[in-house]
Amino acid sequence: MEWELEPLLLAAHPEFYEKPDRIPISYEHLEVVRRLVPPSWEVIRSEVWIFATPPNYPVRLQGWKIHLSSTLGRSLEVLERACRVCVELNLAFKCVSDPGLLTRMNSKGYPRPAACKFIVVYPNSDEQFKHVCEVLYEEFKGFEGPYVLSDRRYKDSKVVHYCYGAFLGKAELSLDGRAAQQLVDPHGSIVPDLRVPYWHCPAWVTDPFDPGEEDEGPTETLTLGQGRFVVEGALSFSTSGGVYRATDSTTGGAVVIKEARPYTSENVGDGLDAVGRLRKEWRLLAKLAPTELVPAPVALFEEGEHLFLAEEFVEGMDLVTFVMGHNPVISRINPGPDDRRRYLEEIGKVWYHLALAMLEFKRHNVLHCDFSVRNVVRGANGPQTGDCKAYRPREQRGVRCGRIQPLLDPGVRQPTALSGGGPGLGGRRLLPRGDLSAQPAAGELDVSARAGGSWPFPGQGCCVLRAT
């Protein structure tokens, strides 16, 4: 397994790395497969997959394969239809083991080259590959699914994708300890089977549906928003979309542009995907803009099926960088008492103004669910309330707040939090000194902290808002 899949390695056990084979699964997908495939077929589970193979199936070393994506709400229907097609055409296939793993695979944090591949079909010849693509295209007309970044869509299908790669493959151990899949070229030489988040074909292979045509390469200037925003570079990438730094040509100001891909990071609870959450973020940024505690919203627009949100670029450093640069325990060899005192006064002002920011959100009836050290920027003018920019707010209205959701990273949680004990700070309120006696009325929001970290990151784990 790739180390990018570390969350899967932690899913089977709270303390130890385990292979994905040991992740407990529900049986919805397995029941569909066993019900529809003949008894003579071999059905096994391996890692995150359920494999179904006809007897004496001539699985090739490599070739064209088909990926089917799906929304969470129709995954069982997609699996059942795909199973019937594969049984009728006597095709080997595999599917993600259960809906929970499919949710992970379509989520923001899943590695982009592997994301959104719900079902993989293995044709045993190039001619059969073309036929199966057309059959599946007709079968899934009207269905929706996330785009598979490593593939091309078949015609205008939102579900059927294809690429060239290893079937059985020849895995070789790389210098960093990874089992890298290999291909064999027509001369018998070993060639890496590149798993990348964009279309890639080996040099000796041409797309059977688009011969000779290549995807457009990078241009000197990339613009978004009908030319309004000139992209300067990428800040990060995820399965749900990228985050880019750009210049607004109408004002000359720097902006951050967030991208959302449809049907990725779907949430069964609220029914929103990445696009829906980005629209929600735009609405809440506009609502909180008068507080000057969040980046100013600039524009919301669609381009190439994706949704983009442009917002003010905030100069400064996040709290992790601030702590690493100012904490004398980290930045100095032999810090003295005065160094520690100065740092505590400085970090105390930061947390004080963050508490003021949470109170301001409360006054606007907004629940902030992603309050972490990476999502707060400290401005150059010191720890002023207006310099603390909190990202991804969520509105209280329509959200059930009876149970605190521990938004903590694995390895940072306290044992009491893992075992169902109380909050790391004992439910202590994070309020400014002058408001410590304030008691929220019934139904209002209270600021509560769950601290998963320790010195030098007091209360790093999470700060959430709780209904009282």
GROMACS .gro file of C-alpha atoms in nm:
model
  468
    1MET     CA    1   0.000   0.000   0.000
    2GLU     CA    2   0.109   0.356  -0.067
    3TRP     CA    3   0.176   0.573   0.238
    4GLU     CA    4  -0.068   0.827   0.095
    5LEU     CA    5  -0.331   0.573   0.204
    6GLU     CA    6  -0.226   0.604   0.570
    7PRO     CA    7  -0.583   0.680   0.686
    8LEU     CA    8  -0.684   0.337   0.555
    9LEU     CA    9  -0.400   0.176   0.747
   10LEU     CA   10  -0.538   0.335   1.065
   11ALA     CA   11  -0.901   0.247   0.997
   12ALA     CA   12  -0.887  -0.112   1.125
   13HIS     CA   13  -0.731  -0.036   1.465
   14PRO     CA   14  -0.710   0.284   1.675
   15GLU     CA   15  -0.346   0.227   1.777
   16PHE     CA   16  -0.170   0.013   1.516
   17TYR     CA   17  -0.126   0.009   1.140
   18GLU     CA   18  -0.323  -0.274   0.981
   19LYS     CA   19  -0.373  -0.381   0.622
   20PRO     CA   20  -0.702  -0.263   0.468
   21ASP     CA   21  -0.808  -0.630   0.453
   22ARG     CA   22  -0.874  -0.607   0.826
   23ILE     CA   23  -1.106  -0.305   0.810
   24PRO     CA   24  -1.449  -0.419   0.928
   25ILE     CA   25  -1.697  -0.383   0.643
   26SER     CA   26  -2.072  -0.400   0.602
   27TYR     CA   27  -2.208  -0.654   0.357
   28GLU     CA   28  -2.425  -0.451   0.119
   29HIS     CA   29  -2.180  -0.471  -0.173
   30LEU     CA   30  -2.081  -0.831  -0.105
   31GLU     CA   31  -2.446  -0.940  -0.092
   32VAL     CA   32  -2.512  -0.780  -0.432
   33VAL     CA   33  -2.212  -0.953  -0.588
   34ARG     CA   34  -2.290  -1.296  -0.438
   35ARG     CA   35  -2.654  -1.272  -0.539
   36LEU     CA   36  -2.581  -1.189  -0.902
   37VAL     CA   37  -2.265  -1.381  -0.999
   38PRO     CA   38  -2.287  -1.757  -1.071
   39PRO     CA   39  -2.170  -1.998  -0.798
   40SER     CA   40  -1.878  -2.105  -1.017
   41TRP     CA   41  -1.723  -1.758  -1.000
   42GLU     CA   42  -1.448  -1.684  -0.750
   43VAL     CA   43  -1.538  -1.401  -0.510
   44ILE     CA   44  -1.266  -1.282  -0.273
   45ARG     CA   45  -1.181  -0.975  -0.069
   46SER     CA   46  -0.837  -0.814  -0.097
   47GLU     CA   47  -0.742  -0.478   0.054
   48VAL     CA   48  -1.029  -0.236  -0.022
   49TRP     CA   49  -1.174  -0.450  -0.301
   50ILE     CA   50  -1.413  -0.738  -0.368
   51PHE     CA   51  -1.293  -0.933  -0.673
   52ALA     CA   52  -1.529  -1.142  -0.887
   53THR     CA   53  -1.367  -1.364  -1.152
   54PRO     CA   54  -1.525  -1.620  -1.388
   55PRO     CA   55  -1.368  -1.966  -1.394
   56ASN     CA   56  -1.062  -2.000  -1.620
   57TYR     CA   57  -1.074  -1.629  -1.701
   58PRO     CA   58  -0.779  -1.523  -1.920
   59VAL     CA   59  -0.670  -1.217  -1.718
   60ARG     CA   60  -0.414  -1.018  -1.915
   61LEU     CA   61  -0.093  -0.873  -1.779
   62GLN     CA   62  -0.196  -0.524  -1.892
   63GLY     CA   63  -0.436  -0.344  -2.123
   64TRP     CA   64  -0.736  -0.113  -2.138
   65LYS     CA   65  -0.957  -0.120  -1.830
   66ILE     CA   66  -1.282   0.050  -1.740
   67HIS     CA   67  -1.355   0.247  -1.423
   68LEU     CA   68  -1.707   0.325  -1.308
   69SER     CA   69  -1.768   0.605  -1.060
   70SER     CA   70  -2.084   0.664  -0.862
   71THR     CA   71  -2.257   0.897  -0.624
   72LEU     CA   72  -2.313   0.753  -0.276
   73GLY     CA   73  -2.690   0.758  -0.309
   74ARG     CA   74  -2.699   0.531  -0.617
   75SER     CA   75  -2.395   0.313  -0.552
   76LEU     CA   76  -2.596  -0.006  -0.491
   77GLU     CA   77  -2.792   0.047  -0.812
   78VAL     CA   78  -2.472   0.112  -1.008
   79LEU     CA   79  -2.312  -0.201  -0.861
   80GLU     CA   80  -2.615  -0.416  -0.942
   81ARG     CA   81  -2.635  -0.294  -1.302
   82ALA     CA   82  -2.259  -0.336  -1.351
   83CYS     CA   83  -2.272  -0.689  -1.205
   84ARG     CA   84  -2.546  -0.791  -1.446
   85VAL     CA   85  -2.349  -0.660  -1.744
   86CYS     CA   86  -2.028  -0.835  -1.633
   87VAL     CA   87  -2.209  -1.164  -1.574
   88GLU     CA   88  -2.382  -1.144  -1.912
   89LEU     CA   89  -2.050  -1.071  -2.090
   90ASN     CA   90  -1.844  -1.302  -1.865
   91LEU     CA   91  -1.613  -1.022  -1.745
   92ALA     CA   92  -1.389  -1.012  -1.440
   93PHE     CA   93  -1.438  -0.707  -1.219
   94LYS     CA   94  -1.378  -0.567  -0.874
   95CYS     CA   95  -1.568  -0.318  -0.661
   96VAL     CA   96  -1.504  -0.122  -0.343
   97SER     CA   97  -1.585  -0.340  -0.042
   98ASP     CA   98  -1.857  -0.134   0.123
   99PRO     CA   99  -2.029   0.208   0.118
  100GLY     CA  100  -1.806   0.339   0.396
  101LEU     CA  101  -1.492   0.272   0.193
  102LEU     CA  102  -1.656   0.426  -0.114
  103THR     CA  103  -1.717   0.738   0.094
  104ARG     CA  104  -1.347   0.744   0.177
  105MET     CA  105  -1.248   0.684  -0.185
  106ASN     CA  106  -1.460   0.978  -0.304
  107SER     CA  107  -1.340   1.204  -0.022
  108LYS     CA  108  -1.107   1.501  -0.025
  109GLY     CA  109  -0.815   1.327   0.147
  110TYR     CA  110  -0.798   1.014  -0.070
  111PRO     CA  111  -0.498   1.004  -0.310
  112ARG     CA  112  -0.604   1.163  -0.637
  113PRO     CA  113  -0.468   0.893  -0.873
  114ALA     CA  114  -0.678   0.627  -0.698
  115ALA     CA  115  -0.986   0.830  -0.607
  116CYS     CA  116  -1.345   0.778  -0.727
  117LYS     CA  117  -1.285   0.434  -0.885
  118PHE     CA  118  -1.586   0.244  -0.754
  119ILE     CA  119  -1.584  -0.050  -0.999
  120VAL     CA  120  -1.302  -0.172  -1.225
  121VAL     CA  121  -1.383  -0.396  -1.525
  122TYR     CA  122  -1.111  -0.604  -1.692
  123PRO     CA  123  -1.188  -0.683  -2.061
  124ASN     CA  124  -0.978  -0.968  -2.203
  125SER     CA  125  -0.916  -0.804  -2.543
  126ASP     CA  126  -0.907  -0.460  -2.700
  127GLU     CA  127  -1.211  -0.538  -2.915
  128GLN     CA  128  -1.408  -0.651  -2.612
  129PHE     CA  129  -1.300  -0.334  -2.432
  130LYS     CA  130  -1.463  -0.118  -2.702
  131HIS     CA  131  -1.781  -0.324  -2.693
  132VAL     CA  132  -1.806  -0.318  -2.313
  133CYS     CA  133  -1.758   0.060  -2.303
  134GLU     CA  134  -2.056   0.103  -2.535
  135VAL     CA  135  -2.271  -0.142  -2.338
  136LEU     CA  136  -2.193   0.033  -2.009
  137TYR     CA  137  -2.247   0.373  -2.170
  138GLU     CA  138  -2.601   0.274  -2.264
  139GLU     CA  139  -2.660   0.111  -1.925
  140PHE     CA  140  -2.566   0.422  -1.727
  141LYS     CA  141  -2.723   0.698  -1.933
  142GLY     CA  142  -2.863   0.955  -1.694
  143PHE     CA  143  -2.640   0.846  -1.404
  144GLU     CA  144  -2.397   1.084  -1.237
  145GLY     CA  145  -2.060   1.026  -1.075
  146PRO     CA  146  -1.736   1.205  -0.992
  147TYR     CA  147  -1.476   1.241  -1.266
  148VAL     CA  148  -1.185   0.995  -1.241
  149LEU     CA  149  -0.879   1.218  -1.270
  150SER     CA  150  -0.646   0.954  -1.415
  151ASP     CA  151  -0.891   0.857  -1.692
  152ARG     CA  152  -1.089   0.984  -1.986
  153ARG     CA  153  -1.465   0.969  -2.002
  154TYR     CA  154  -1.627   0.747  -2.261
  155LYS     CA  155  -1.823   0.985  -2.484
  156ASP     CA  156  -2.032   1.211  -2.259
  157SER     CA  157  -2.083   0.957  -1.980
  158LYS     CA  158  -2.049   1.081  -1.621
  159VAL     CA  159  -1.990   0.725  -1.496
  160VAL     CA  160  -1.785   0.530  -1.755
  161HIS     CA  161  -1.411   0.608  -1.768
  162TYR     CA  162  -1.117   0.423  -1.916
  163CYS     CA  163  -0.736   0.411  -1.902
  164TYR     CA  164  -0.444   0.185  -1.989
  165GLY     CA  165  -0.261   0.007  -1.710
  166ALA     CA  166  -0.156  -0.312  -1.536
  167PHE     CA  167  -0.410  -0.587  -1.469
  168LEU     CA  168  -0.204  -0.846  -1.288
  169GLY     CA  169   0.101  -0.627  -1.321
  170LYS     CA  170   0.461  -0.682  -1.227
  171ALA     CA  171   0.533  -0.515  -0.896
  172GLU     CA  172   0.891  -0.414  -0.820
  173LEU     CA  173   1.015  -0.280  -0.490
  174SER     CA  174   1.136   0.078  -0.529
  175LEU     CA  175   1.417   0.241  -0.332
  176ASP     CA  176   1.169   0.399  -0.090
  177GLY     CA  177   1.007   0.063  -0.014
  178ARG     CA  178   0.700   0.092  -0.233
  179ALA     CA  179   0.576  -0.188  -0.457
  180ALA     CA  180   0.555   0.001  -0.786
  181GLN     CA  181   0.350  -0.154  -1.067
  182GLN     CA  182   0.530  -0.209  -1.397
  183LEU     CA  183   0.431  -0.246  -1.762
  184VAL     CA  184   0.607  -0.435  -2.040
  185ASP     CA  185   0.660  -0.252  -2.368
  186PRO     CA  186   0.654  -0.426  -2.711
  187HIS     CA  187   1.032  -0.484  -2.689
  188GLY     CA  188   1.005  -0.663  -2.354
  189SER     CA  189   1.146  -0.375  -2.150
  190ILE     CA  190   1.003  -0.288  -1.809
  191VAL     CA  191   0.828   0.050  -1.795
  192PRO     CA  192   0.671   0.208  -1.483
  193ASP     CA  193   0.293   0.203  -1.472
  194LEU     CA  194   0.254   0.567  -1.372
  195ARG     CA  195  -0.038   0.630  -1.137
  196VAL     CA  196  -0.091   1.003  -1.177
  197PRO     CA  197  -0.397   1.231  -1.135
  198TYR     CA  198  -0.420   1.314  -1.505
  199TRP     CA  199  -0.448   1.128  -1.834
  200HIS     CA  200  -0.134   0.935  -1.923
  201CYS     CA  201  -0.076   0.667  -2.185
  202PRO     CA  202   0.241   0.464  -2.246
  203ALA     CA  203   0.433   0.582  -2.552
  204TRP     CA  204   0.345   0.273  -2.759
  205VAL     CA  205  -0.031   0.296  -2.691
  206THR     CA  206  -0.288   0.520  -2.861
  207ASP     CA  207  -0.638   0.596  -2.740
  208PRO     CA  208  -0.871   0.369  -2.943
  209PHE     CA  209  -1.151   0.628  -2.923
  210ASP     CA  210  -0.939   0.935  -2.994
  211PRO     CA  211  -0.638   0.832  -3.204
  212GLY     CA  212  -0.362   1.086  -3.242
  213GLU     CA  213  -0.528   1.354  -3.030
  214GLU     CA  214  -0.349   1.468  -2.716
  215ASP     CA  215  -0.479   1.662  -2.419
  216GLU     CA  216  -0.386   2.026  -2.417
  217GLY     CA  217  -0.064   2.094  -2.235
  218PRO     CA  218  -0.003   2.371  -1.986
  219THR     CA  219  -0.027   2.724  -2.119
  220GLU     CA  220   0.190   3.018  -2.024
  221THR     CA  221  -0.099   3.200  -1.858
  222LEU     CA  222  -0.388   3.023  -1.689
  223THR     CA  223  -0.697   3.229  -1.621
  224LEU     CA  224  -1.028   3.157  -1.450
  225GLY     CA  225  -1.357   3.341  -1.428
  226GLN     CA  226  -1.368   3.435  -1.798
  227GLY     CA  227  -1.018   3.582  -1.777
  228ARG     CA  228  -1.074   3.786  -1.462
  229PHE     CA  229  -0.837   3.585  -1.241
  230VAL     CA  230  -0.479   3.515  -1.350
  231VAL     CA  231  -0.355   3.203  -1.170
  232GLU     CA  232  -0.003   3.234  -1.032
  233GLY     CA  233   0.031   2.890  -0.882
  234ALA     CA  234  -0.126   2.608  -0.684
  235LEU     CA  235  -0.125   2.615  -0.305
  236SER     CA  236  -0.258   2.260  -0.267
  237PHE     CA  237  -0.445   1.982  -0.444
  238SER     CA  238  -0.700   1.730  -0.324
  239THR     CA  239  -0.954   1.493  -0.472
  240SER     CA  240  -1.221   1.759  -0.422
  241GLY     CA  241  -1.023   2.022  -0.614
  242GLY     CA  242  -0.728   2.257  -0.593
  243VAL     CA  243  -0.654   2.578  -0.406
  244TYR     CA  244  -0.480   2.844  -0.614
  245ARG     CA  245  -0.324   3.184  -0.563
  246ALA     CA  246  -0.426   3.433  -0.829
  247THR     CA  247  -0.447   3.801  -0.916
  248ASP     CA  248  -0.779   3.974  -0.971
  249SER     CA  249  -0.727   4.166  -1.296
  250THR     CA  250  -1.009   4.407  -1.215
  251THR     CA  251  -0.850   4.529  -0.889
  252GLY     CA  252  -0.491   4.403  -0.902
  253GLY     CA  253  -0.540   4.241  -0.561
  254ALA     CA  254  -0.424   3.894  -0.460
  255VAL     CA  255  -0.692   3.631  -0.413
  256VAL     CA  256  -0.721   3.266  -0.319
  257ILE     CA  257  -0.937   3.051  -0.544
  258LYS     CA  258  -1.089   2.730  -0.411
  259GLU     CA  259  -1.211   2.463  -0.652
  260ALA     CA  260  -1.489   2.209  -0.591
  261ARG     CA  261  -1.545   1.898  -0.805
  262PRO     CA  262  -1.901   1.761  -0.827
  263TYR     CA  263  -1.994   1.445  -0.631
  264THR     CA  264  -1.668   1.435  -0.433
  265SER     CA  265  -1.659   1.447  -0.052
  266GLU     CA  266  -2.029   1.370  -0.028
  267ASN     CA  267  -2.174   1.376   0.322
  268VAL     CA  268  -2.458   1.136   0.388
  269GLY     CA  269  -2.569   1.340   0.688
  270ASP     CA  270  -2.636   1.676   0.520
  271GLY     CA  271  -2.647   1.558   0.157
  272LEU     CA  272  -2.383   1.807   0.046
  273ASP     CA  273  -2.086   1.735  -0.179
  274ALA     CA  274  -1.780   1.954  -0.232
  275VAL     CA  275  -1.979   2.187  -0.460
  276GLY     CA  276  -2.260   2.225  -0.210
  277ARG     CA  277  -2.019   2.299   0.072
  278LEU     CA  278  -1.836   2.560  -0.135
  279ARG     CA  279  -2.166   2.734  -0.206
  280LYS     CA  280  -2.240   2.721   0.165
  281GLU     CA  281  -1.898   2.866   0.244
  282TRP     CA  282  -1.962   3.152   0.002
  283ARG     CA  283  -2.295   3.227   0.170
  284LEU     CA  284  -2.141   3.224   0.518
  285LEU     CA  285  -1.837   3.428   0.417
  286ALA     CA  286  -2.077   3.691   0.284
  287LYS     CA  287  -2.274   3.677   0.609
  288LEU     CA  288  -1.961   3.715   0.824
  289ALA     CA  289  -1.781   3.965   0.600
  290PRO     CA  290  -1.884   4.267   0.815
  291THR     CA  291  -1.695   4.116   1.113
  292GLU     CA  292  -1.363   4.126   0.919
  293LEU     CA  293  -1.281   3.795   1.085
  294VAL     CA  294  -1.295   3.593   0.764
  295PRO     CA  295  -1.148   3.643   0.417
  296ALA     CA  296  -1.363   3.879   0.212
  297PRO     CA  297  -1.559   3.689  -0.056
  298VAL     CA  298  -1.478   3.811  -0.408
  299ALA     CA  299  -1.659   3.590  -0.662
  300LEU     CA  300  -1.837   3.259  -0.705
  301PHE     CA  301  -1.840   3.111  -1.056
  302GLU     CA  302  -1.859   2.786  -1.252
  303GLU     CA  303  -1.607   2.676  -1.512
  304GLY     CA  304  -1.557   2.338  -1.677
  305GLU     CA  305  -1.824   2.166  -1.460
  306HIS     CA  306  -1.640   2.278  -1.145
  307LEU     CA  307  -1.735   2.549  -0.896
  308PHE     CA  308  -1.479   2.811  -0.789
  309LEU     CA  309  -1.479   3.054  -0.498
  310ALA     CA  310  -1.244   3.353  -0.507
  311GLU     CA  311  -1.171   3.518  -0.172
  312GLU     CA  312  -0.929   3.770  -0.028
  313PHE     CA  313  -0.569   3.653   0.013
  314VAL     CA  314  -0.471   3.703   0.378
  315GLU     CA  315  -0.111   3.804   0.443
  316GLY     CA  316   0.041   3.650   0.754
  317MET     CA  317   0.130   3.313   0.901
  318ASP     CA  318  -0.082   3.028   1.029
  319LEU     CA  319  -0.062   2.942   1.398
  320VAL     CA  320   0.163   2.640   1.343
  321THR     CA  321   0.425   2.858   1.176
  322PHE     CA  322   0.380   3.124   1.444
  323VAL     CA  323   0.433   2.879   1.729
  324MET     CA  324   0.733   2.713   1.563
  325GLY     CA  325   0.899   3.051   1.511
  326HIS     CA  326   0.816   3.214   1.845
  327ASN     CA  327   0.817   2.935   2.102
  328PRO     CA  328   1.156   2.961   2.279
  329VAL     CA  329   1.152   2.591   2.365
  330ILE     CA  330   1.171   2.523   1.990
  331SER     CA  331   1.357   2.824   1.853
  332ARG     CA  332   1.628   2.862   2.122
  333ILE     CA  333   1.880   2.623   2.271
  334ASN     CA  334   1.867   2.747   2.631
  335PRO     CA  335   1.557   2.962   2.678
  336GLY     CA  336   1.537   3.158   2.998
  337PRO     CA  337   1.238   3.242   3.220
  338ASP     CA  338   1.192   3.580   3.048
  339ASP     CA  339   1.175   3.412   2.706
  340ARG     CA  340   0.906   3.175   2.827
  341ARG     CA  341   0.712   3.457   2.991
  342ARG     CA  342   0.718   3.670   2.676
  343TYR     CA  343   0.599   3.377   2.466
  344LEU     CA  344   0.316   3.293   2.705
  345GLU     CA  345   0.200   3.655   2.699
  346GLU     CA  346   0.213   3.659   2.320
  347ILE     CA  347   0.035   3.328   2.265
  348GLY     CA  348  -0.215   3.423   2.534
  349LYS     CA  349  -0.313   3.733   2.335
  350VAL     CA  350  -0.361   3.517   2.026
  351TRP     CA  351  -0.595   3.274   2.204
  352TYR     CA  352  -0.777   3.563   2.370
  353HIS     CA  353  -0.857   3.721   2.035
  354LEU     CA  354  -0.956   3.385   1.891
  355ALA     CA  355  -1.205   3.351   2.174
  356LEU     CA  356  -1.339   3.697   2.086
  357ALA     CA  357  -1.374   3.578   1.725
  358MET     CA  358  -1.574   3.273   1.835
  359LEU     CA  359  -1.803   3.500   2.038
  360GLU     CA  360  -1.855   3.718   1.731
  361PHE     CA  361  -1.952   3.409   1.528
  362LYS     CA  362  -2.192   3.319   1.806
  363ARG     CA  363  -2.357   3.662   1.781
  364HIS     CA  364  -2.413   3.594   1.411
  365ASN     CA  365  -2.566   3.254   1.494
  366VAL     CA  366  -2.290   3.068   1.312
  367LEU     CA  367  -2.135   2.739   1.416
  368HIS     CA  368  -1.768   2.705   1.324
  369CYS     CA  369  -1.676   2.339   1.274
  370ASP     CA  370  -1.321   2.354   1.143
  371PHE     CA  371  -1.137   2.569   1.393
  372SER     CA  372  -0.774   2.453   1.394
  373VAL     CA  373  -0.424   2.597   1.399
  374ARG     CA  374  -0.389   2.551   1.022
  375ASN     CA  375  -0.709   2.743   0.955
  376VAL     CA  376  -0.615   3.060   1.144
  377VAL     CA  377  -0.384   3.327   1.002
  378ARG     CA  378  -0.217   3.577   1.232
  379GLY     CA  379  -0.173   3.910   1.057
  380ALA     CA  380   0.143   4.117   1.051
  381ASN     CA  381  -0.001   4.382   1.284
  382GLY     CA  382  -0.015   4.155   1.586
  383PRO     CA  383  -0.292   3.948   1.741
  384GLN     CA  384  -0.580   4.178   1.653
  385THR     CA  385  -0.927   4.030   1.627
  386GLY     CA  386  -0.953   4.139   1.265
  387ASP     CA  387  -0.625   3.965   1.185
  388CYS     CA  388  -0.746   3.619   1.280
  389LYS     CA  389  -0.907   3.467   0.972
  390ALA     CA  390  -1.110   3.154   1.044
  391TYR     CA  391  -1.202   2.930   0.753
  392ARG     CA  392  -1.493   2.704   0.661
  393PRO     CA  393  -1.763   2.828   0.896
  394ARG     CA  394  -2.088   2.638   0.916
  395GLU     CA  395  -2.422   2.779   1.015
  396GLN     CA  396  -2.601   2.657   1.324
  397ARG     CA  397  -2.941   2.654   1.160
  398GLY     CA  398  -3.030   2.305   1.040
  399VAL     CA  399  -2.734   2.137   1.215
  400ARG     CA  400  -2.790   1.901   1.505
  401CYS     CA  401  -2.546   2.008   1.775
  402GLY     CA  402  -2.638   1.777   2.061
  403ARG     CA  403  -2.315   1.573   2.040
  404ILE     CA  404  -1.967   1.720   2.007
  405GLN     CA  405  -1.793   1.588   1.697
  406PRO     CA  406  -1.422   1.532   1.778
  407LEU     CA  407  -1.241   1.678   1.477
  408LEU     CA  408  -0.899   1.547   1.581
  409ASP     CA  409  -0.612   1.396   1.384
  410PRO     CA  410  -0.510   1.034   1.458
  411GLY     CA  411  -0.222   1.031   1.706
  412VAL     CA  412  -0.320   1.366   1.855
  413ARG     CA  413  -0.626   1.256   2.046
  414GLN     CA  414  -0.605   1.208   2.420
  415PRO     CA  415  -0.681   0.858   2.551
  416THR     CA  416  -0.989   0.995   2.730
  417ALA     CA  417  -1.122   1.125   2.399
  418LEU     CA  418  -1.060   0.791   2.228
  419SER     CA  419  -1.234   0.595   2.503
  420GLY     CA  420  -1.536   0.821   2.513
  421GLY     CA  421  -1.424   1.030   2.810
  422GLY     CA  422  -1.470   1.398   2.857
  423PRO     CA  423  -1.313   1.682   2.659
  424GLY     CA  424  -0.941   1.734   2.696
  425LEU     CA  425  -0.992   2.058   2.888
  426GLY     CA  426  -1.274   1.918   3.094
  427GLY     CA  427  -1.534   2.112   2.896
  428ARG     CA  428  -1.374   2.439   3.005
  429ARG     CA  429  -1.506   2.743   2.816
  430LEU     CA  430  -1.273   2.941   2.598
  431LEU     CA  431  -1.412   3.289   2.671
  432PRO     CA  432  -1.246   3.628   2.718
  433ARG     CA  433  -1.175   3.716   3.079
  434GLY     CA  434  -1.441   3.983   3.092
  435ASP     CA  435  -1.710   3.736   2.979
  436LEU     CA  436  -1.625   3.438   3.197
  437SER     CA  437  -1.941   3.485   3.400
  438ALA     CA  438  -2.163   3.500   3.092
  439GLN     CA  439  -2.415   3.218   3.074
  440PRO     CA  440  -2.572   3.148   2.733
  441ALA     CA  441  -2.946   3.115   2.721
  442ALA     CA  442  -3.107   2.782   2.638
  443GLY     CA  443  -3.065   2.692   2.274
  444GLU     CA  444  -2.773   2.928   2.221
  445LEU     CA  445  -2.421   2.823   2.136
  446ASP     CA  446  -2.138   2.781   2.382
  447VAL     CA  447  -1.769   2.773   2.297
  448SER     CA  448  -1.607   2.453   2.417
  449ALA     CA  449  -1.257   2.318   2.365
  450ARG     CA  450  -1.124   1.969   2.311
  451ALA     CA  451  -0.748   1.978   2.343
  452GLY     CA  452  -0.561   1.695   2.180
  453GLY     CA  453  -0.214   1.848   2.193
  454SER     CA  454   0.024   1.949   2.466
  455TRP     CA  455   0.311   2.195   2.499
  456PRO     CA  456   0.401   2.377   2.276
  457PHE     CA  457   0.053   2.352   2.119
  458PRO     CA  458  -0.193   2.407   2.404
  459GLY     CA  459  -0.538   2.307   2.291
  460GLN     CA  460  -0.421   2.228   1.939
  461GLY     CA  461  -0.653   1.937   1.876
  462CYS     CA  462  -0.976   2.121   1.809
  463CYS     CA  463  -1.205   2.397   1.920
  464VAL     CA  464  -1.572   2.336   1.856
  465LEU     CA  465  -1.902   2.504   1.934
  466ARG     CA  466  -2.155   2.316   2.139
  467ALA     CA  467  -2.528   2.356   2.187
  468THR     CA  468  -2.633   2.409   2.547
   0.00000   0.00000   0.00000
